[in-house]
């Protein structure tokens, strides 16, 4: 187990390093650059690039960046949050995004998995069919449409909830729904499918024969096996929630990471692109790492 | 029983009305919404949202009124015989928001910061060049102290010009020339902050202003609050007590904030909503001074021939484009400089004086003429004409515009058109490098004079990325710059404009924009646009 954990750690670190390198060169290859503006004199742009050392060959810039990175310095934002250090921008904005993402993930898990179990229990009934219909529907609606729909219905027409900003508990409902709907139904469907597989197995038949109650069989016996594929999909699900938050944050005018991630790219704010990418990279690789280690805990049959 | 119930209902009704009744007598507070991170640094801003806020926070030597410009920070000015030295006598009752007087030194500091190569602010090269030694300082050839702007005493400011410039005073209405307090820009122990960014300006505690308003709260991502400046000499004439600016990047979100009543006024929205908003009665507009045009690469094969450029322009039905295709918030252009710039007399503006320079529609004769021009240029029915690629930053309006243009050019002129939509920053790089054949560009003036519209097409100007170059145009423009007789000067500008879009068709003007304010008539009164077509926030009365 320890050996496996260390091996996975090494590959994770390598992945992060590759992410850093690839992002650095790809971002420089994309046409355009920082300080370019509709009405900005190209001579000014040139001067500023010089001031920040972006007139140097890319490989030298890369070397400097890596050196500074190992000293914990991710540089200063050039355009999007000019003058702020990238670390400050990230630590200032992530708590908001993290909180939303965490609650959305919680909602998706707490509602999604039981829904899936019930749908499997009531296999073939009206409940199951409605669940399948709804999950097909919501899984196929992209999050940017979902969030705009939510806003139109609950904020603009019904006026039950605020349009934008996080001011009170009410203002959290729409952004979290926007982020949670997809993973909730995704997890629910997955749980249902794996549950249906498991309940046809012999040990469940045995449990039934012993006369155990259905809920007890489902949650105690079947779910333990059925949950493994669900846990596997948690890594990508978290990634989905985090990246889905970009749209949600923009639509609901939330001061989170998503805005910096997107705007840094469109304005070619190189240090901020690197900073946000590395941050998300580490976060997602870490999630996958933890999920991988969790396998062994949930299913002792899996040899690490 | 019935009675008790009705009394209770009445009481309940009263209770719901009460809060509003209390609000009535209170402050005059306006809530608006705009994009996040408006730049509040006088020298770093290049956007219109930042400019509109800074015009409220600061006051320069001149201010823009409903119809023209007038002295504001100064009470009088003397001009030397040769027009090269302007002496301003500052008003002695002008105070900063911390109670200190506004002195000539604050103007000097600001203009030095404008040309300081250490700062390299956005308009350093373009506006700094008018001040004596401005360009030399920006290029590092002279020290900052040699800038021709001096404080003779606390209330006398002398500005020496590099070369005669008849419209220099109008230029002083632009935020780059407003006074600035040096102690607010520098942060203790953070030397880097001053150099090349505008972070200091978002610090409401540090920010000191001299205009109608002060910055009392600033979260540049979410909300900015301005309140009436208690030290402003004309504070009794400022109707608004507080301006609450909600910030959001998504145009649709901004519109929803307005529609649900969370904000009272917005000035931009998704253009596809125009018809609905007009029908609802929210839409208030005046023609803006902004012109959208096509930059044409004047050095490219085929396009270097003015006859070809004229043919391309002739077949455009600008009225159909503005009203039919782009949905009604644009005005078809019949010249390059739009309506609203001061004319030689009070009676008519510059545009009216000049009259239409080309047709806004396209008739069969126009098409025949265009085809004849193409044939003359050696491309009968478009034969032999190189592939015409139109590059542009993709947006709903540009997609529509270029679909229309490609259709009419292919159909009427027989040339092959390729559309190459791309992402914004990539397009800016291509455009600045002159690597395009046709691309859209727009320009709205920084100061209220037709010269600002034309200045960008002087040979070598960076906005003139199509590299239009005409000796006749440059000469007329330069002569205008040196001519202090208004009528003669404007005639020279008319001459330059005719050279640009009649003789040479060096660019192809398309349409003008509207300045828009969306609000409910029941909520706000006294909403006016100034001569520069910015909403005059300070005068608005909120009746909610």
Short mmCIF file of N, CA, C and O in Angstrom, two decimals, chain B residues 224-343:
data_model
loop_
_atom_site.label_atom_id
_atom_site.label_comp_id
_atom_site.label_asym_id
_atom_site.label_seq_id
_atom_site.Cartn_x
_atom_site.Cartn_y
_atom_site.Cartn_z
N UNK B 224 -18.70 49.27 -6.42
CA UNK B 224 -17.97 50.51 -6.15
C UNK B 224 -19.01 51.54 -5.70
O UNK B 224 -20.09 51.63 -6.30
N UNK B 225 -18.71 52.26 -4.63
CA UNK B 225 -19.66 53.27 -4.17
C UNK B 225 -19.00 54.65 -4.18
O UNK B 225 -17.90 54.83 -3.66
N UNK B 226 -19.67 55.59 -4.83
CA UNK B 226 -19.21 56.98 -4.85
C UNK B 226 -20.20 57.81 -4.05
O UNK B 226 -21.41 57.59 -4.14
N UNK B 227 -19.68 58.75 -3.27
CA UNK B 227 -20.57 59.65 -2.55
C UNK B 227 -20.18 61.08 -2.84
O UNK B 227 -19.05 61.37 -3.19
N UNK B 228 -21.15 61.95 -2.67
CA UNK B 228 -20.92 63.37 -2.96
C UNK B 228 -19.71 63.87 -2.17
O UNK B 228 -19.57 63.57 -0.99
N UNK B 229 -18.86 64.62 -2.83
CA UNK B 229 -17.64 65.13 -2.21
C UNK B 229 -17.96 66.35 -1.36
O UNK B 229 -18.34 67.39 -1.89
N UNK B 230 -17.83 66.23 -0.03
CA UNK B 230 -18.21 67.37 0.82
C UNK B 230 -17.30 68.58 0.62
O UNK B 230 -17.65 69.69 1.00
N UNK B 231 -16.13 68.36 0.01
CA UNK B 231 -15.20 69.47 -0.19
C UNK B 231 -15.31 70.10 -1.58
O UNK B 231 -14.59 71.02 -1.91
N UNK B 232 -16.19 69.54 -2.42
CA UNK B 232 -16.30 70.08 -3.79
C UNK B 232 -16.95 71.46 -3.75
O UNK B 232 -18.01 71.63 -3.13
N UNK B 233 -16.32 72.42 -4.43
CA UNK B 233 -16.81 73.80 -4.32
C UNK B 233 -18.24 73.95 -4.84
O UNK B 233 -18.98 74.81 -4.41
N UNK B 234 -18.61 73.11 -5.80
CA UNK B 234 -19.95 73.24 -6.37
C UNK B 234 -20.90 72.17 -5.86
O UNK B 234 -21.81 71.76 -6.58
N UNK B 235 -20.69 71.70 -4.62
CA UNK B 235 -21.44 70.53 -4.18
C UNK B 235 -22.95 70.75 -4.13
O UNK B 235 -23.72 69.82 -4.27
N UNK B 236 -23.37 72.02 -3.97
CA UNK B 236 -24.81 72.29 -3.88
C UNK B 236 -25.51 72.04 -5.21
O UNK B 236 -26.71 71.84 -5.27
N UNK B 237 -24.74 72.05 -6.29
CA UNK B 237 -25.35 71.81 -7.60
C UNK B 237 -25.33 70.34 -7.98
O UNK B 237 -25.85 69.96 -9.01
N UNK B 238 -24.72 69.51 -7.14
CA UNK B 238 -24.70 68.08 -7.42
C UNK B 238 -25.97 67.46 -6.84
O UNK B 238 -26.18 67.47 -5.63
N UNK B 239 -26.85 66.97 -7.74
CA UNK B 239 -28.14 66.46 -7.27
C UNK B 239 -28.00 65.10 -6.58
O UNK B 239 -28.71 64.80 -5.63
N UNK B 240 -27.08 64.30 -7.07
CA UNK B 240 -26.98 62.92 -6.58
C UNK B 240 -26.14 62.86 -5.30
O UNK B 240 -25.08 63.46 -5.21
N UNK B 241 -26.63 62.13 -4.30
CA UNK B 241 -25.88 61.98 -3.06
C UNK B 241 -24.92 60.80 -3.13
O UNK B 241 -23.84 60.81 -2.55
N UNK B 242 -25.36 59.76 -3.82
CA UNK B 242 -24.58 58.53 -3.78
C UNK B 242 -24.80 57.76 -5.07
O UNK B 242 -25.92 57.70 -5.57
N UNK B 243 -23.75 57.19 -5.58
CA UNK B 243 -23.85 56.35 -6.78
C UNK B 243 -23.33 54.98 -6.41
O UNK B 243 -22.16 54.82 -6.02
N UNK B 244 -24.20 53.99 -6.51
CA UNK B 244 -23.82 52.63 -6.17
C UNK B 244 -23.62 51.87 -7.48
O UNK B 244 -24.56 51.73 -8.26
N UNK B 245 -22.39 51.45 -7.75
CA UNK B 245 -22.10 50.80 -9.02
C UNK B 245 -21.90 49.31 -8.79
O UNK B 245 -20.94 48.88 -8.15
N UNK B 246 -22.84 48.50 -9.28
CA UNK B 246 -22.71 47.05 -9.17
C UNK B 246 -21.88 46.58 -10.36
O UNK B 246 -22.09 47.04 -11.49
N UNK B 247 -20.97 45.64 -10.11
CA UNK B 247 -20.09 45.21 -11.19
C UNK B 247 -20.37 43.76 -11.56
O UNK B 247 -20.45 42.89 -10.69
N UNK B 248 -20.54 43.51 -12.85
CA UNK B 248 -20.74 42.15 -13.34
C UNK B 248 -20.29 42.11 -14.79
O UNK B 248 -20.50 43.06 -15.54
N UNK B 249 -19.68 40.99 -15.19
CA UNK B 249 -19.12 40.92 -16.54
C UNK B 249 -20.11 40.43 -17.59
O UNK B 249 -19.97 40.73 -18.75
N UNK B 250 -21.09 39.63 -17.16
CA UNK B 250 -21.98 39.03 -18.12
C UNK B 250 -23.09 40.04 -18.49
O UNK B 250 -23.84 40.48 -17.62
N UNK B 251 -23.17 40.38 -19.78
CA UNK B 251 -24.12 41.41 -20.22
C UNK B 251 -25.55 41.01 -19.88
O UNK B 251 -26.38 41.86 -19.53
N UNK B 252 -25.83 39.73 -19.94
CA UNK B 252 -27.17 39.24 -19.64
C UNK B 252 -27.50 39.41 -18.15
O UNK B 252 -28.61 39.78 -17.79
N UNK B 253 -26.49 39.15 -17.31
CA UNK B 253 -26.69 39.32 -15.87
C UNK B 253 -26.98 40.78 -15.55
O UNK B 253 -27.86 41.09 -14.76
N UNK B 254 -26.23 41.67 -16.20
CA UNK B 254 -26.44 43.10 -16.00
C UNK B 254 -27.88 43.47 -16.36
O UNK B 254 -28.57 44.17 -15.63
N UNK B 255 -28.34 42.94 -17.49
CA UNK B 255 -29.70 43.22 -17.92
C UNK B 255 -30.72 42.68 -16.91
O UNK B 255 -31.71 43.34 -16.59
N UNK B 256 -30.47 41.47 -16.40
CA UNK B 256 -31.41 40.89 -15.43
C UNK B 256 -31.43 41.70 -14.13
O UNK B 256 -32.47 41.83 -13.49
N UNK B 257 -30.27 42.23 -13.73
CA UNK B 257 -30.21 43.07 -12.54
C UNK B 257 -31.12 44.28 -12.73
O UNK B 257 -31.84 44.70 -11.83
N UNK B 258 -31.09 44.81 -13.95
CA UNK B 258 -31.95 45.96 -14.25
C UNK B 258 -33.42 45.55 -14.27
O UNK B 258 -34.27 46.20 -13.67
N UNK B 259 -33.71 44.45 -14.93
CA UNK B 259 -35.10 44.06 -15.08
C UNK B 259 -35.77 43.67 -13.77
O UNK B 259 -36.97 43.81 -13.62
N UNK B 260 -34.98 43.15 -12.83
CA UNK B 260 -35.58 42.79 -11.55
C UNK B 260 -35.57 43.99 -10.59
O UNK B 260 -36.00 43.85 -9.45
N UNK B 261 -35.09 45.13 -11.05
CA UNK B 261 -35.13 46.32 -10.22
C UNK B 261 -33.97 46.45 -9.25
O UNK B 261 -33.95 47.36 -8.43
N UNK B 262 -32.99 45.55 -9.34
CA UNK B 262 -31.84 45.66 -8.44
C UNK B 262 -30.96 46.86 -8.79
O UNK B 262 -30.29 47.41 -7.93
N UNK B 263 -30.96 47.26 -10.06
CA UNK B 263 -30.27 48.50 -10.44
C UNK B 263 -31.24 49.38 -11.24
O UNK B 263 -32.18 48.89 -11.85
N UNK B 264 -30.97 50.69 -11.22
CA UNK B 264 -31.89 51.65 -11.83
C UNK B 264 -31.55 51.97 -13.28
O UNK B 264 -32.42 52.36 -14.05
N UNK B 265 -30.28 51.88 -13.63
CA UNK B 265 -29.88 52.32 -14.96
C UNK B 265 -28.69 51.51 -15.45
O UNK B 265 -27.77 51.23 -14.68
N UNK B 266 -28.73 51.10 -16.70
CA UNK B 266 -27.57 50.44 -17.31
C UNK B 266 -27.33 51.05 -18.69
O UNK B 266 -28.25 51.61 -19.28
N UNK B 267 -26.10 50.96 -19.17
CA UNK B 267 -25.84 51.56 -20.48
C UNK B 267 -25.38 50.56 -21.53
O UNK B 267 -25.00 50.94 -22.62
N UNK B 268 -25.38 49.27 -21.19
CA UNK B 268 -25.11 48.29 -22.23
C UNK B 268 -25.91 47.03 -21.94
O UNK B 268 -26.28 46.78 -20.80
N UNK B 269 -26.16 46.26 -22.99
CA UNK B 269 -27.00 45.06 -22.85
C UNK B 269 -26.80 44.23 -24.11
O UNK B 269 -26.28 44.73 -25.11
N UNK B 270 -27.22 42.95 -24.11
CA UNK B 270 -27.05 42.15 -25.33
C UNK B 270 -27.87 42.76 -26.46
O UNK B 270 -29.05 43.05 -26.28
N UNK B 271 -27.24 43.01 -27.61
CA UNK B 271 -27.89 43.80 -28.66
C UNK B 271 -29.15 43.13 -29.20
O UNK B 271 -30.04 43.81 -29.70
N UNK B 272 -29.25 41.79 -29.07
CA UNK B 272 -30.45 41.14 -29.61
C UNK B 272 -31.71 41.49 -28.80
O UNK B 272 -32.82 41.19 -29.21
N UNK B 273 -31.54 42.14 -27.66
CA UNK B 273 -32.70 42.51 -26.83
C UNK B 273 -33.25 43.89 -27.17
O UNK B 273 -34.22 44.33 -26.58
N UNK B 274 -32.59 44.58 -28.12
CA UNK B 274 -32.93 45.98 -28.39
C UNK B 274 -34.43 46.21 -28.62
O UNK B 274 -35.04 47.06 -27.98
N UNK B 275 -35.02 45.41 -29.53
CA UNK B 275 -36.42 45.62 -29.89
C UNK B 275 -37.33 45.54 -28.67
O UNK B 275 -38.19 46.38 -28.45
N UNK B 276 -37.12 44.50 -27.87
CA UNK B 276 -37.96 44.28 -26.70
C UNK B 276 -37.83 45.43 -25.71
O UNK B 276 -38.82 45.91 -25.16
N UNK B 277 -36.58 45.89 -25.50
CA UNK B 277 -36.35 46.96 -24.52
C UNK B 277 -36.93 48.28 -25.01
O UNK B 277 -37.43 49.08 -24.22
N UNK B 278 -36.90 48.48 -26.32
CA UNK B 278 -37.52 49.69 -26.88
C UNK B 278 -39.02 49.63 -26.63
O UNK B 278 -39.63 50.61 -26.20
N UNK B 279 -39.62 48.47 -26.90
CA UNK B 279 -41.06 48.32 -26.73
C UNK B 279 -41.47 48.52 -25.28
O UNK B 279 -42.54 49.06 -24.99
N UNK B 280 -40.60 48.12 -24.36
CA UNK B 280 -40.92 48.26 -22.94
C UNK B 280 -40.78 49.70 -22.46
O UNK B 280 -41.19 50.02 -21.34
N UNK B 281 -40.20 50.56 -23.28
CA UNK B 281 -40.07 51.97 -22.91
C UNK B 281 -38.83 52.26 -22.07
O UNK B 281 -38.70 53.35 -21.51
N UNK B 282 -37.91 51.32 -21.96
CA UNK B 282 -36.71 51.52 -21.14
C UNK B 282 -35.59 52.23 -21.91
O UNK B 282 -34.66 52.75 -21.34
N UNK B 283 -35.70 52.14 -23.23
CA UNK B 283 -34.58 52.51 -24.09
C UNK B 283 -34.51 54.02 -24.33
O UNK B 283 -35.45 54.60 -24.88
N UNK B 284 -33.45 54.66 -23.87
CA UNK B 284 -33.27 56.09 -24.12
C UNK B 284 -31.91 56.24 -24.78
O UNK B 284 -30.93 55.70 -24.29
N UNK B 285 -31.88 56.98 -25.88
CA UNK B 285 -30.59 57.04 -26.58
C UNK B 285 -30.37 58.37 -27.27
O UNK B 285 -31.32 59.11 -27.55
N UNK B 286 -29.12 58.68 -27.51
CA UNK B 286 -28.75 59.79 -28.39
C UNK B 286 -27.65 59.26 -29.30
O UNK B 286 -26.92 58.34 -28.92
N UNK B 287 -27.54 59.79 -30.51
CA UNK B 287 -26.46 59.33 -31.39
C UNK B 287 -25.11 59.59 -30.71
O UNK B 287 -24.90 60.66 -30.14
N UNK B 288 -24.24 58.62 -30.73
CA UNK B 288 -22.93 58.84 -30.11
C UNK B 288 -21.95 59.37 -31.14
O UNK B 288 -22.26 59.45 -32.33
N UNK B 289 -20.77 59.73 -30.70
CA UNK B 289 -19.78 60.31 -31.60
C UNK B 289 -18.89 59.23 -32.22
O UNK B 289 -17.93 59.52 -32.91
N UNK B 290 -19.25 57.99 -31.96
CA UNK B 290 -18.40 56.86 -32.32
C UNK B 290 -18.66 56.42 -33.76
O UNK B 290 -19.80 56.39 -34.21
N UNK B 291 -17.61 56.09 -34.48
CA UNK B 291 -17.77 55.60 -35.85
C UNK B 291 -17.14 54.23 -35.99
O UNK B 291 -16.03 54.00 -35.51
N UNK B 292 -17.88 53.32 -36.60
CA UNK B 292 -17.33 52.00 -36.90
C UNK B 292 -16.98 51.99 -38.38
O UNK B 292 -17.76 52.43 -39.22
N UNK B 293 -15.79 51.51 -38.71
CA UNK B 293 -15.37 51.51 -40.10
C UNK B 293 -14.57 50.25 -40.40
O UNK B 293 -14.22 49.49 -39.49
N UNK B 294 -14.30 50.04 -41.67
CA UNK B 294 -13.44 48.92 -42.06
C UNK B 294 -12.05 49.46 -42.34
O UNK B 294 -11.90 50.42 -43.10
N UNK B 295 -11.07 48.87 -41.70
CA UNK B 295 -9.70 49.19 -42.06
C UNK B 295 -9.38 48.36 -43.29
O UNK B 295 -9.66 47.16 -43.33
N UNK B 296 -8.84 48.99 -44.32
CA UNK B 296 -8.49 48.27 -45.54
C UNK B 296 -6.98 48.35 -45.68
O UNK B 296 -6.40 49.43 -45.54
N UNK B 297 -6.37 47.25 -45.93
CA UNK B 297 -4.91 47.26 -46.10
C UNK B 297 -4.56 47.99 -47.40
O UNK B 297 -4.75 47.46 -48.49
N UNK B 298 -4.06 49.20 -47.24
CA UNK B 298 -3.79 50.05 -48.41
C UNK B 298 -2.57 49.62 -49.22
O UNK B 298 -2.28 50.18 -50.26
N UNK B 299 -1.84 48.62 -48.70
CA UNK B 299 -0.66 48.16 -49.43
C UNK B 299 -0.85 46.80 -50.08
O UNK B 299 0.05 46.29 -50.74
N UNK B 300 -2.02 46.21 -49.90
CA UNK B 300 -2.22 44.86 -50.42
C UNK B 300 -2.56 44.89 -51.91
O UNK B 300 -3.13 45.88 -52.40
N UNK B 301 -2.24 43.82 -52.59
CA UNK B 301 -2.54 43.74 -54.02
C UNK B 301 -4.04 43.90 -54.24
O UNK B 301 -4.85 43.29 -53.54
N UNK B 302 -4.41 44.71 -55.19
CA UNK B 302 -5.83 44.95 -55.45
C UNK B 302 -6.37 46.06 -54.58
O UNK B 302 -6.83 47.08 -55.07
N UNK B 303 -6.25 45.89 -53.26
CA UNK B 303 -6.81 46.88 -52.34
C UNK B 303 -6.04 48.20 -52.34
O UNK B 303 -6.53 49.22 -51.86
N UNK B 304 -4.83 48.18 -52.89
CA UNK B 304 -4.06 49.42 -52.93
C UNK B 304 -4.65 50.40 -53.95
O UNK B 304 -4.32 51.58 -53.95
N UNK B 305 -5.54 49.92 -54.80
CA UNK B 305 -6.15 50.78 -55.82
C UNK B 305 -7.40 51.45 -55.23
O UNK B 305 -8.35 50.77 -54.85
N UNK B 306 -7.41 52.80 -55.18
CA UNK B 306 -8.59 53.48 -54.59
C UNK B 306 -9.88 53.11 -55.29
O UNK B 306 -10.93 53.11 -54.67
N UNK B 307 -9.79 52.78 -56.59
CA UNK B 307 -11.02 52.44 -57.32
C UNK B 307 -11.66 51.18 -56.75
O UNK B 307 -12.87 51.06 -56.64
N UNK B 308 -10.80 50.25 -56.35
CA UNK B 308 -11.31 49.01 -55.76
C UNK B 308 -11.98 49.31 -54.42
O UNK B 308 -13.08 48.85 -54.12
N UNK B 309 -11.31 50.14 -53.60
CA UNK B 309 -11.86 50.46 -52.29
C UNK B 309 -13.20 51.20 -52.43
O UNK B 309 -14.14 50.97 -51.67
N UNK B 310 -13.27 52.07 -53.45
CA UNK B 310 -14.53 52.79 -53.68
C UNK B 310 -15.63 51.81 -54.11
O UNK B 310 -16.78 51.91 -53.67
N UNK B 311 -15.26 50.86 -54.97
CA UNK B 311 -16.24 49.87 -55.42
C UNK B 311 -16.77 49.07 -54.23
O UNK B 311 -17.98 48.83 -54.10
N UNK B 312 -15.86 48.67 -53.33
CA UNK B 312 -16.28 47.90 -52.15
C UNK B 312 -17.26 48.71 -51.31
O UNK B 312 -18.23 48.17 -50.78
N UNK B 313 -17.00 50.03 -51.21
CA UNK B 313 -17.85 50.88 -50.39
C UNK B 313 -19.20 51.14 -51.07
O UNK B 313 -20.24 51.16 -50.40
N UNK B 314 -19.16 51.33 -52.39
CA UNK B 314 -20.39 51.71 -53.12
C UNK B 314 -21.50 50.68 -52.99
O UNK B 314 -22.67 51.03 -52.97
N UNK B 315 -21.16 49.41 -52.94
CA UNK B 315 -22.21 48.38 -52.95
C UNK B 315 -22.77 48.09 -51.56
O UNK B 315 -23.66 47.26 -51.40
N UNK B 316 -22.26 48.79 -50.53
CA UNK B 316 -22.80 48.58 -49.19
C UNK B 316 -24.04 49.44 -48.98
O UNK B 316 -23.99 50.66 -49.15
N UNK B 317 -25.16 48.80 -48.64
CA UNK B 317 -26.36 49.54 -48.30
C UNK B 317 -26.34 49.76 -46.79
O UNK B 317 -26.77 48.94 -46.01
N UNK B 318 -25.78 50.91 -46.39
CA UNK B 318 -25.54 51.14 -44.96
C UNK B 318 -26.83 51.24 -44.15
O UNK B 318 -26.86 50.87 -42.98
N UNK B 319 -27.88 51.75 -44.78
CA UNK B 319 -29.15 51.84 -44.05
C UNK B 319 -29.70 50.46 -43.77
O UNK B 319 -30.16 50.17 -42.66
N UNK B 320 -29.64 49.61 -44.77
CA UNK B 320 -30.12 48.24 -44.59
C UNK B 320 -29.26 47.52 -43.53
O UNK B 320 -29.77 46.79 -42.68
N UNK B 321 -27.97 47.80 -43.57
CA UNK B 321 -27.05 47.19 -42.62
C UNK B 321 -27.38 47.62 -41.19
O UNK B 321 -27.51 46.80 -40.27
N UNK B 322 -27.54 48.94 -41.00
CA UNK B 322 -27.76 49.46 -39.64
C UNK B 322 -29.14 49.09 -39.10
O UNK B 322 -29.27 48.66 -37.96
N UNK B 323 -30.18 49.27 -39.95
CA UNK B 323 -31.54 49.06 -39.45
C UNK B 323 -31.98 47.62 -39.59
O UNK B 323 -32.62 47.07 -38.70
N UNK B 324 -31.66 47.02 -40.72
CA UNK B 324 -32.19 45.68 -41.00
C UNK B 324 -31.35 44.58 -40.37
O UNK B 324 -31.86 43.69 -39.73
N UNK B 325 -30.05 44.67 -40.54
CA UNK B 325 -29.21 43.53 -40.15
C UNK B 325 -28.76 43.63 -38.70
O UNK B 325 -28.81 42.67 -37.95
N UNK B 326 -28.35 44.83 -38.30
CA UNK B 326 -27.79 44.94 -36.95
C UNK B 326 -28.83 45.36 -35.92
O UNK B 326 -28.52 45.53 -34.74
N UNK B 327 -30.07 45.54 -36.36
CA UNK B 327 -31.16 45.63 -35.40
C UNK B 327 -31.34 46.95 -34.69
O UNK B 327 -31.66 46.99 -33.51
N UNK B 328 -31.11 48.07 -35.40
CA UNK B 328 -31.71 49.30 -34.92
C UNK B 328 -31.03 50.11 -33.84
O UNK B 328 -31.56 51.11 -33.43
N UNK B 329 -29.86 49.72 -33.34
CA UNK B 329 -29.25 50.68 -32.41
C UNK B 329 -28.04 51.35 -33.05
O UNK B 329 -27.19 51.89 -32.36
N UNK B 330 -28.00 51.33 -34.38
CA UNK B 330 -26.90 51.98 -35.11
C UNK B 330 -27.45 52.97 -36.13
O UNK B 330 -28.60 52.87 -36.54
N UNK B 331 -26.60 53.90 -36.55
CA UNK B 331 -27.02 54.91 -37.52
C UNK B 331 -26.11 54.79 -38.73
O UNK B 331 -24.88 54.82 -38.60
N UNK B 332 -26.70 54.67 -39.91
CA UNK B 332 -25.90 54.54 -41.13
C UNK B 332 -25.02 55.77 -41.31
O UNK B 332 -25.48 56.90 -41.14
N UNK B 333 -23.76 55.56 -41.65
CA UNK B 333 -22.83 56.69 -41.81
C UNK B 333 -22.92 57.24 -43.23
O UNK B 333 -23.01 56.48 -44.20
N UNK B 334 -22.92 58.59 -43.36
CA UNK B 334 -22.81 59.19 -44.69
C UNK B 334 -21.53 60.02 -44.79
O UNK B 334 -21.35 60.82 -45.68
N UNK B 335 -20.67 59.83 -43.78
CA UNK B 335 -19.36 60.50 -43.77
C UNK B 335 -18.55 59.74 -42.72
O UNK B 335 -19.06 58.80 -42.12
N UNK B 336 -17.33 60.15 -42.49
CA UNK B 336 -16.57 59.46 -41.45
C UNK B 336 -16.85 60.06 -40.07
O UNK B 336 -17.17 59.37 -39.12
N UNK B 337 -16.78 61.41 -39.97
CA UNK B 337 -17.04 62.07 -38.70
C UNK B 337 -18.55 62.19 -38.52
O UNK B 337 -19.25 62.73 -39.38
N UNK B 338 -19.06 61.65 -37.42
CA UNK B 338 -20.50 61.65 -37.20
C UNK B 338 -21.01 62.97 -36.66
O UNK B 338 -20.26 63.94 -36.50
N UNK B 339 -22.32 63.00 -36.37
CA UNK B 339 -22.94 64.22 -35.86
C UNK B 339 -22.50 64.48 -34.43
O UNK B 339 -22.12 63.56 -33.71
N UNK B 340 -22.52 65.77 -34.04
CA UNK B 340 -22.29 66.10 -32.63
C UNK B 340 -21.01 66.85 -32.33
O UNK B 340 -20.83 67.31 -31.22
N UNK B 341 -20.11 66.97 -33.31
CA UNK B 341 -18.88 67.72 -33.06
C UNK B 341 -19.12 69.21 -33.33
O UNK B 341 -19.86 69.54 -34.26
N UNK B 342 -18.51 70.09 -32.55
CA UNK B 342 -18.76 71.51 -32.74
C UNK B 342 -18.44 71.97 -34.16
O UNK B 342 -17.43 71.56 -34.74
N UNK B 343 -19.31 72.81 -34.70
CA UNK B 343 -19.10 73.36 -36.03
C UNK B 343 -18.47 74.75 -35.93
O UNK B 343 -18.13 75.21 -34.84
#
